[in-house]
XYZ file of C-alpha atoms in Angstrom:
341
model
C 40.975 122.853 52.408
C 38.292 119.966 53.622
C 39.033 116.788 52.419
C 36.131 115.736 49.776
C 35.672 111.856 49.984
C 32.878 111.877 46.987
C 33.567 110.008 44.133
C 35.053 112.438 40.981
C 33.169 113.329 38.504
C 33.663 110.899 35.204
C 36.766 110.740 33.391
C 37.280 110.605 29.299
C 38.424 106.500 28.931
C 41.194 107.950 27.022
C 42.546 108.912 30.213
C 41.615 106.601 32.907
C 40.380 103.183 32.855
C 36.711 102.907 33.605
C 37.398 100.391 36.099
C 40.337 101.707 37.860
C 38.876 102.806 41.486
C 38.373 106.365 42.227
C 40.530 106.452 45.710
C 43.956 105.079 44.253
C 43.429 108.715 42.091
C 44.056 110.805 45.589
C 46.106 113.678 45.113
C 50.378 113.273 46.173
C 49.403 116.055 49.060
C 47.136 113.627 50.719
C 49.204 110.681 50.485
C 51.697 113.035 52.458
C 49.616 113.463 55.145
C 48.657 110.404 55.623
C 51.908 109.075 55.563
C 53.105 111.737 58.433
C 50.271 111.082 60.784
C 51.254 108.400 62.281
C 55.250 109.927 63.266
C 53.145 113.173 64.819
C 50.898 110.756 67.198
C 54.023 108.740 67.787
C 55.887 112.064 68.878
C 52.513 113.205 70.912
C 52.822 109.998 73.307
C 56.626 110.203 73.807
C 55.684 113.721 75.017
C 53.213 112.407 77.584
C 55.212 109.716 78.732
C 58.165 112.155 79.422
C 56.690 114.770 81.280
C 53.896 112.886 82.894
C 51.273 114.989 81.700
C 47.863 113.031 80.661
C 44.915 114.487 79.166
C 43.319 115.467 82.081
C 46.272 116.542 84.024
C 47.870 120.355 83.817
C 50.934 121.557 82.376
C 53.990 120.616 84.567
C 55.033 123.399 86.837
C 58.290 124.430 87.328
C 60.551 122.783 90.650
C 60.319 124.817 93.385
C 63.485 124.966 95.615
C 63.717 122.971 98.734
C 63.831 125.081 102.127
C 67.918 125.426 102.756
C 67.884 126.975 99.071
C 66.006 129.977 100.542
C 67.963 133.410 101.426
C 66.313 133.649 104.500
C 66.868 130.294 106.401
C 70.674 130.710 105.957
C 72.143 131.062 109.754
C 72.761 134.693 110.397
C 75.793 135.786 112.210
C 75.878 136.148 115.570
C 74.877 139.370 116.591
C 71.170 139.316 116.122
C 70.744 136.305 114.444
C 67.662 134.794 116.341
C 64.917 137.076 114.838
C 66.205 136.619 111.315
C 63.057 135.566 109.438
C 62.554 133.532 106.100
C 62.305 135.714 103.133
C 58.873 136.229 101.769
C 60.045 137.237 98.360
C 59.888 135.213 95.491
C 63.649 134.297 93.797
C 63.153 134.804 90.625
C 63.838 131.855 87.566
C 67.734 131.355 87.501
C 69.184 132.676 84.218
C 70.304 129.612 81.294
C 73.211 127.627 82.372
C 72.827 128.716 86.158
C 72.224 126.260 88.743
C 69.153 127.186 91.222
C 71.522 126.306 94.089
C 73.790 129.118 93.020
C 71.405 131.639 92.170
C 69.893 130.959 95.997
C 73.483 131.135 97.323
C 73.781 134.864 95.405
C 71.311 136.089 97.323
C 72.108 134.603 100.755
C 73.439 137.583 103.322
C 77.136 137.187 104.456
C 77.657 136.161 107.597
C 78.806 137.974 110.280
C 83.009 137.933 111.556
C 82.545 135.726 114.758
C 84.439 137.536 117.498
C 88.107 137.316 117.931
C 89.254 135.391 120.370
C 92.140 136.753 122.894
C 92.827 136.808 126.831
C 90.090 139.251 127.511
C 87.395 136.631 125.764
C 84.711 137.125 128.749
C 85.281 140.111 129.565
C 82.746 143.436 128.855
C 84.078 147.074 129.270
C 82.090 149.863 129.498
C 83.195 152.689 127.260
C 81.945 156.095 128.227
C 82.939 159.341 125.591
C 82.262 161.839 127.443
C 79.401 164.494 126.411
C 77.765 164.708 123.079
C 78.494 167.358 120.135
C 74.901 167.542 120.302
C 74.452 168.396 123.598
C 74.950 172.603 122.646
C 71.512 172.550 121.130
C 69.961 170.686 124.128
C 70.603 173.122 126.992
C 67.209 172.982 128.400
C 67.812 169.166 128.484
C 71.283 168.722 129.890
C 70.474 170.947 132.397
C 67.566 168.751 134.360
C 68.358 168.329 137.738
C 69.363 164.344 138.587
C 69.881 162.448 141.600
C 74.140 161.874 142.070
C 73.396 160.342 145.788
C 74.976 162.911 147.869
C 73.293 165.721 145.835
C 71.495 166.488 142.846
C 73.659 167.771 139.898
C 73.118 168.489 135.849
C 72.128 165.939 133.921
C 75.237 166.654 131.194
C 77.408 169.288 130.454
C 78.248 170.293 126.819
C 82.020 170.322 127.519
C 85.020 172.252 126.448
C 86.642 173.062 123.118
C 89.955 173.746 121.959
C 90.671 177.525 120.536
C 90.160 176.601 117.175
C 86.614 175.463 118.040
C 87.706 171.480 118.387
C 84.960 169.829 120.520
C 86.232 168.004 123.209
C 82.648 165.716 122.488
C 84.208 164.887 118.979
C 87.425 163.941 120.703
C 86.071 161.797 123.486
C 84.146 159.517 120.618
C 87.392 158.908 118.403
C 89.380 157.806 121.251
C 86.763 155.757 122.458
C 86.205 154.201 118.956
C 89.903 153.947 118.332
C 89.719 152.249 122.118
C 87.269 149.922 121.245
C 89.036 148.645 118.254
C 92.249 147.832 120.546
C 90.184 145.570 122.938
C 87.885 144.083 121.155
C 90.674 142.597 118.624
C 92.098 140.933 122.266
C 88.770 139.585 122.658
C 86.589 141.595 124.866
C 83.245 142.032 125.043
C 82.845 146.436 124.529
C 79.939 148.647 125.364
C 79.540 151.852 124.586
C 77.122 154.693 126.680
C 76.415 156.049 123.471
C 78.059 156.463 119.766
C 76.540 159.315 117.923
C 73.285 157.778 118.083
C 71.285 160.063 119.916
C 70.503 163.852 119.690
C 72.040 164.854 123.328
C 73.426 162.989 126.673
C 73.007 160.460 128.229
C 72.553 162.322 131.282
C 74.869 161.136 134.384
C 72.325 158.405 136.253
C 72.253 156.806 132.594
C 75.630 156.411 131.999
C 76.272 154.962 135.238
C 73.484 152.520 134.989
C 74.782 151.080 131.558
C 77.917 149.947 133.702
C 75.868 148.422 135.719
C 73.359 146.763 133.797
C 76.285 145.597 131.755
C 78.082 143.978 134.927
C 80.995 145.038 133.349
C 84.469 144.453 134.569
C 85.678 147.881 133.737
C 84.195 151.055 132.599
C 85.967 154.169 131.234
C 85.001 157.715 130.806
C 86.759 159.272 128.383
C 87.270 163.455 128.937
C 89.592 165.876 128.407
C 90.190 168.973 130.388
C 89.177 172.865 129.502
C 91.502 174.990 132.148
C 93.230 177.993 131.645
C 96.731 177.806 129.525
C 99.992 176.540 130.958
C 98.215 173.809 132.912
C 98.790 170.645 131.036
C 99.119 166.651 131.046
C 96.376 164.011 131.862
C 95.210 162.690 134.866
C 92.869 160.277 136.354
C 90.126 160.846 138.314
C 88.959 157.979 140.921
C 85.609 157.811 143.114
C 85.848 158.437 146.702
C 84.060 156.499 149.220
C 80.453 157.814 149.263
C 77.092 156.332 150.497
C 74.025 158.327 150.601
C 70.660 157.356 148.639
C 71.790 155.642 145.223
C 75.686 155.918 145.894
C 77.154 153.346 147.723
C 80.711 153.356 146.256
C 82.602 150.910 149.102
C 83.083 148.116 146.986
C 84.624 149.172 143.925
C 87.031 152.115 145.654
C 89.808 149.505 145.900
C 89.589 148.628 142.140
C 89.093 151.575 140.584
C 92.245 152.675 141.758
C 94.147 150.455 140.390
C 92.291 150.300 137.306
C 93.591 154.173 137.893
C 97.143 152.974 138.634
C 96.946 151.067 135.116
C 95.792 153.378 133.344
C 97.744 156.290 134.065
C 101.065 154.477 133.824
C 100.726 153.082 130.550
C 99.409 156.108 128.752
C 102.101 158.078 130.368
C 104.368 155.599 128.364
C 101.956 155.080 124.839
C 101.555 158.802 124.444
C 104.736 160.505 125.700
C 102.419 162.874 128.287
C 103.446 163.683 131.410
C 101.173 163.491 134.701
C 99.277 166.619 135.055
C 101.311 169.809 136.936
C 98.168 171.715 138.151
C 96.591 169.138 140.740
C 97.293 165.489 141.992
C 100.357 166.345 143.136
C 102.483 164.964 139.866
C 100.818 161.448 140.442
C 98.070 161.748 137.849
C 95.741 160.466 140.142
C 92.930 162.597 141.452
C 89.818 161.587 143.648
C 86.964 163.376 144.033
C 82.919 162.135 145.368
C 80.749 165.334 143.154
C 80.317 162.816 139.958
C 77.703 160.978 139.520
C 79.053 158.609 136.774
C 81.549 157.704 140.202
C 78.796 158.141 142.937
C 76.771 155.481 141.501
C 78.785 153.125 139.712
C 79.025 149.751 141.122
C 81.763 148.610 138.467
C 85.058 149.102 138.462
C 85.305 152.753 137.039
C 87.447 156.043 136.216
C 87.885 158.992 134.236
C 90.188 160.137 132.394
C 91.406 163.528 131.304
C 93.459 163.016 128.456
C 94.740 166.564 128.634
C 93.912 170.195 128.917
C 92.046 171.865 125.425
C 92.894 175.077 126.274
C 96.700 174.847 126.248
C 98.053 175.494 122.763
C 100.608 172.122 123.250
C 97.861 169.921 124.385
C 96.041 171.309 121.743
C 98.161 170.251 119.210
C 98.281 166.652 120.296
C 94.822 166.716 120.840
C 93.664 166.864 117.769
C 96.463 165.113 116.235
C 94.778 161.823 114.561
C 98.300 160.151 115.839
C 98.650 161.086 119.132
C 94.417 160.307 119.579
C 95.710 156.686 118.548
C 98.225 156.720 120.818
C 95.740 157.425 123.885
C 93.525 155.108 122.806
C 96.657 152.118 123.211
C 97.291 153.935 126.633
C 93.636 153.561 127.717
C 93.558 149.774 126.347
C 96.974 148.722 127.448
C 95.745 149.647 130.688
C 92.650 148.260 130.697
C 94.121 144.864 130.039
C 96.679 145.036 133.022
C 94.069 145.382 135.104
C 91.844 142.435 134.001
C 95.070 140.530 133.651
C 95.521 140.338 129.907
């Protein structure tokens, strides 16, 4: 209600004094107010001295976090860590009682496992499983004519299977993953020609190439065989000396046989296998100048047939998770005699 500061009407002298002024007969209310006034202007200017707000300024705004709070300028890992780029999403208010410094660090990405360090740090092998399960529905594809240097060959082959329908594609990628595993925990540096990630091939040319684009110190072609029953044990095939258009395999002949020698002799020993009976003449050692992942390699380089599909006992310790695990230590153990691990 307005506050009326006319005099009041006239009183009976009976109840007031004539002479008594009108404003000492203010209602109690309005001596309350009055009396608070002054402790609500008091409270207004402790308000503005606190938060440094005047009257002509805005409201305060809240603190924004300094840079090295911000998700995206925490130092990514290693692998791929130069095109990490500041997040452009806003973090949103921290919850009551939480610090913005750990609500930032919530949201930071974990950083990647640097890699292990062991006597092939420095080194890079070239893993190559052989084929690709998808290479069945690709015929047209895999069967392009490429350049092998001496002659011109398929681009890929879709492989063998085991009786039971086993792809000898699905088996060349677990060993080489289980392979991987094994030298990379001693250090090294491990490529692979492909890992499920494409439809079909590589073709041949490709998988040579990535060898030797990847200057690596050893490369591996993982395989297994797919010849009639009662032939059976691995073996390893080496490249001959050829040199005709891309091939030019003088240089790494030396090499690749012993990376051969390696090999063969400690998966003969991991696994239990014996040195195929059917060709190489019991040494497990074969060479031969018609494949182009040999022809035109210029890496240390050699394939392996781990054993043949189409026997029933290869069979079984071909697609025995175990046994695959114990190739995969042949294949490594081998691997790191020959780069001196």
């Amino acid at each position: 209600m307005p506050y009326d500061d006319s005099p009041p009407p006239p009183e009976s002298a009976s109840a007031v004094s004539p002479d008594r002024p009108w404003f000492t007969r203010r209602p109690t209310l309005a001596v309350a107010v009055a009396a608070l006034a002054p402790t609500c202007l008091a409270g207004w200017v402790l308000t503005q001295v606190l938060t440094g707000a005047g009257p002509d300024e805005p409201e305060p705004r809240p603190i924004a976090l300094p840079a090295s709070h911000s998700a995206g300028s925490h130092t990514a890992g290693s692998h791929g860590a130069a095109d990490a780029k500041p997040s452009t999403t806003t973090p949103s208010p921290a919850s009551p009682g939480t610090s913005a410094s750990a609500s930032a660090s919530a949201s930071a990405p974990a950083t990647a496992a640097p890699p292990a360090k062991g006597p092939l740090t420095g080194r890079t092998v070239v893993i190559d499983p052989g084929h690709n399960t998808g290479n069945f529905k690709h015929t047209s594809e895999i069967n392009r004519q490429v350049d092998i240097g001496t002659n011109r060959k398929e681009c890929d082959t879709t492989g063998t299977t085991t009786n039971s329908g086993y792809m000898e594609a699905e088996f060349t990628l677990d060993v080489s993953r289980r392979t991987r595993t094994l030298l990379e925990a001693k250090g090294a540096k491990v490529v692979f020609t492909h890992d499920a990630d494409r439809p079909w091939g590589p073709c041949i040319d490709e998988r040579a190439r990535i060898g030797n684009e990847a200057n690596a110190d050893a490369v591996v072609s993982v395989h297994a065989d797919g010849v009639s029953a009662g032939n059976r044990g691995f073996h390893l095939i080496l490249p001959a000396t050829v040199k005709g258009g891309a091939a030019d395999t003088a240089k790494i002949v030396g090499p690749s046989r012993t990376l051969g020698e390696r090999i063969a002799g400690n998966f003969a020993r991991s696994t239990g296998s014996s040195p195929a009976n059917y060709l190489g003449g019991g040494t497990g050692l074969v060479v031969r100048d018609d494949l182009g992942g040999l022809n035109l390699s210029t890496r240390p380089k050699v394939f392996i047939e781990c054993g043949n599909m189409r026997d029933a006992k290869d069979a079984a310790l071909l697609t025995s998770p175990e046994w695959r695990q114990k190739a995969a230590e042949g294949i490594a153990n081998g691997i790191v005699g020959f780069l001196g691990g």
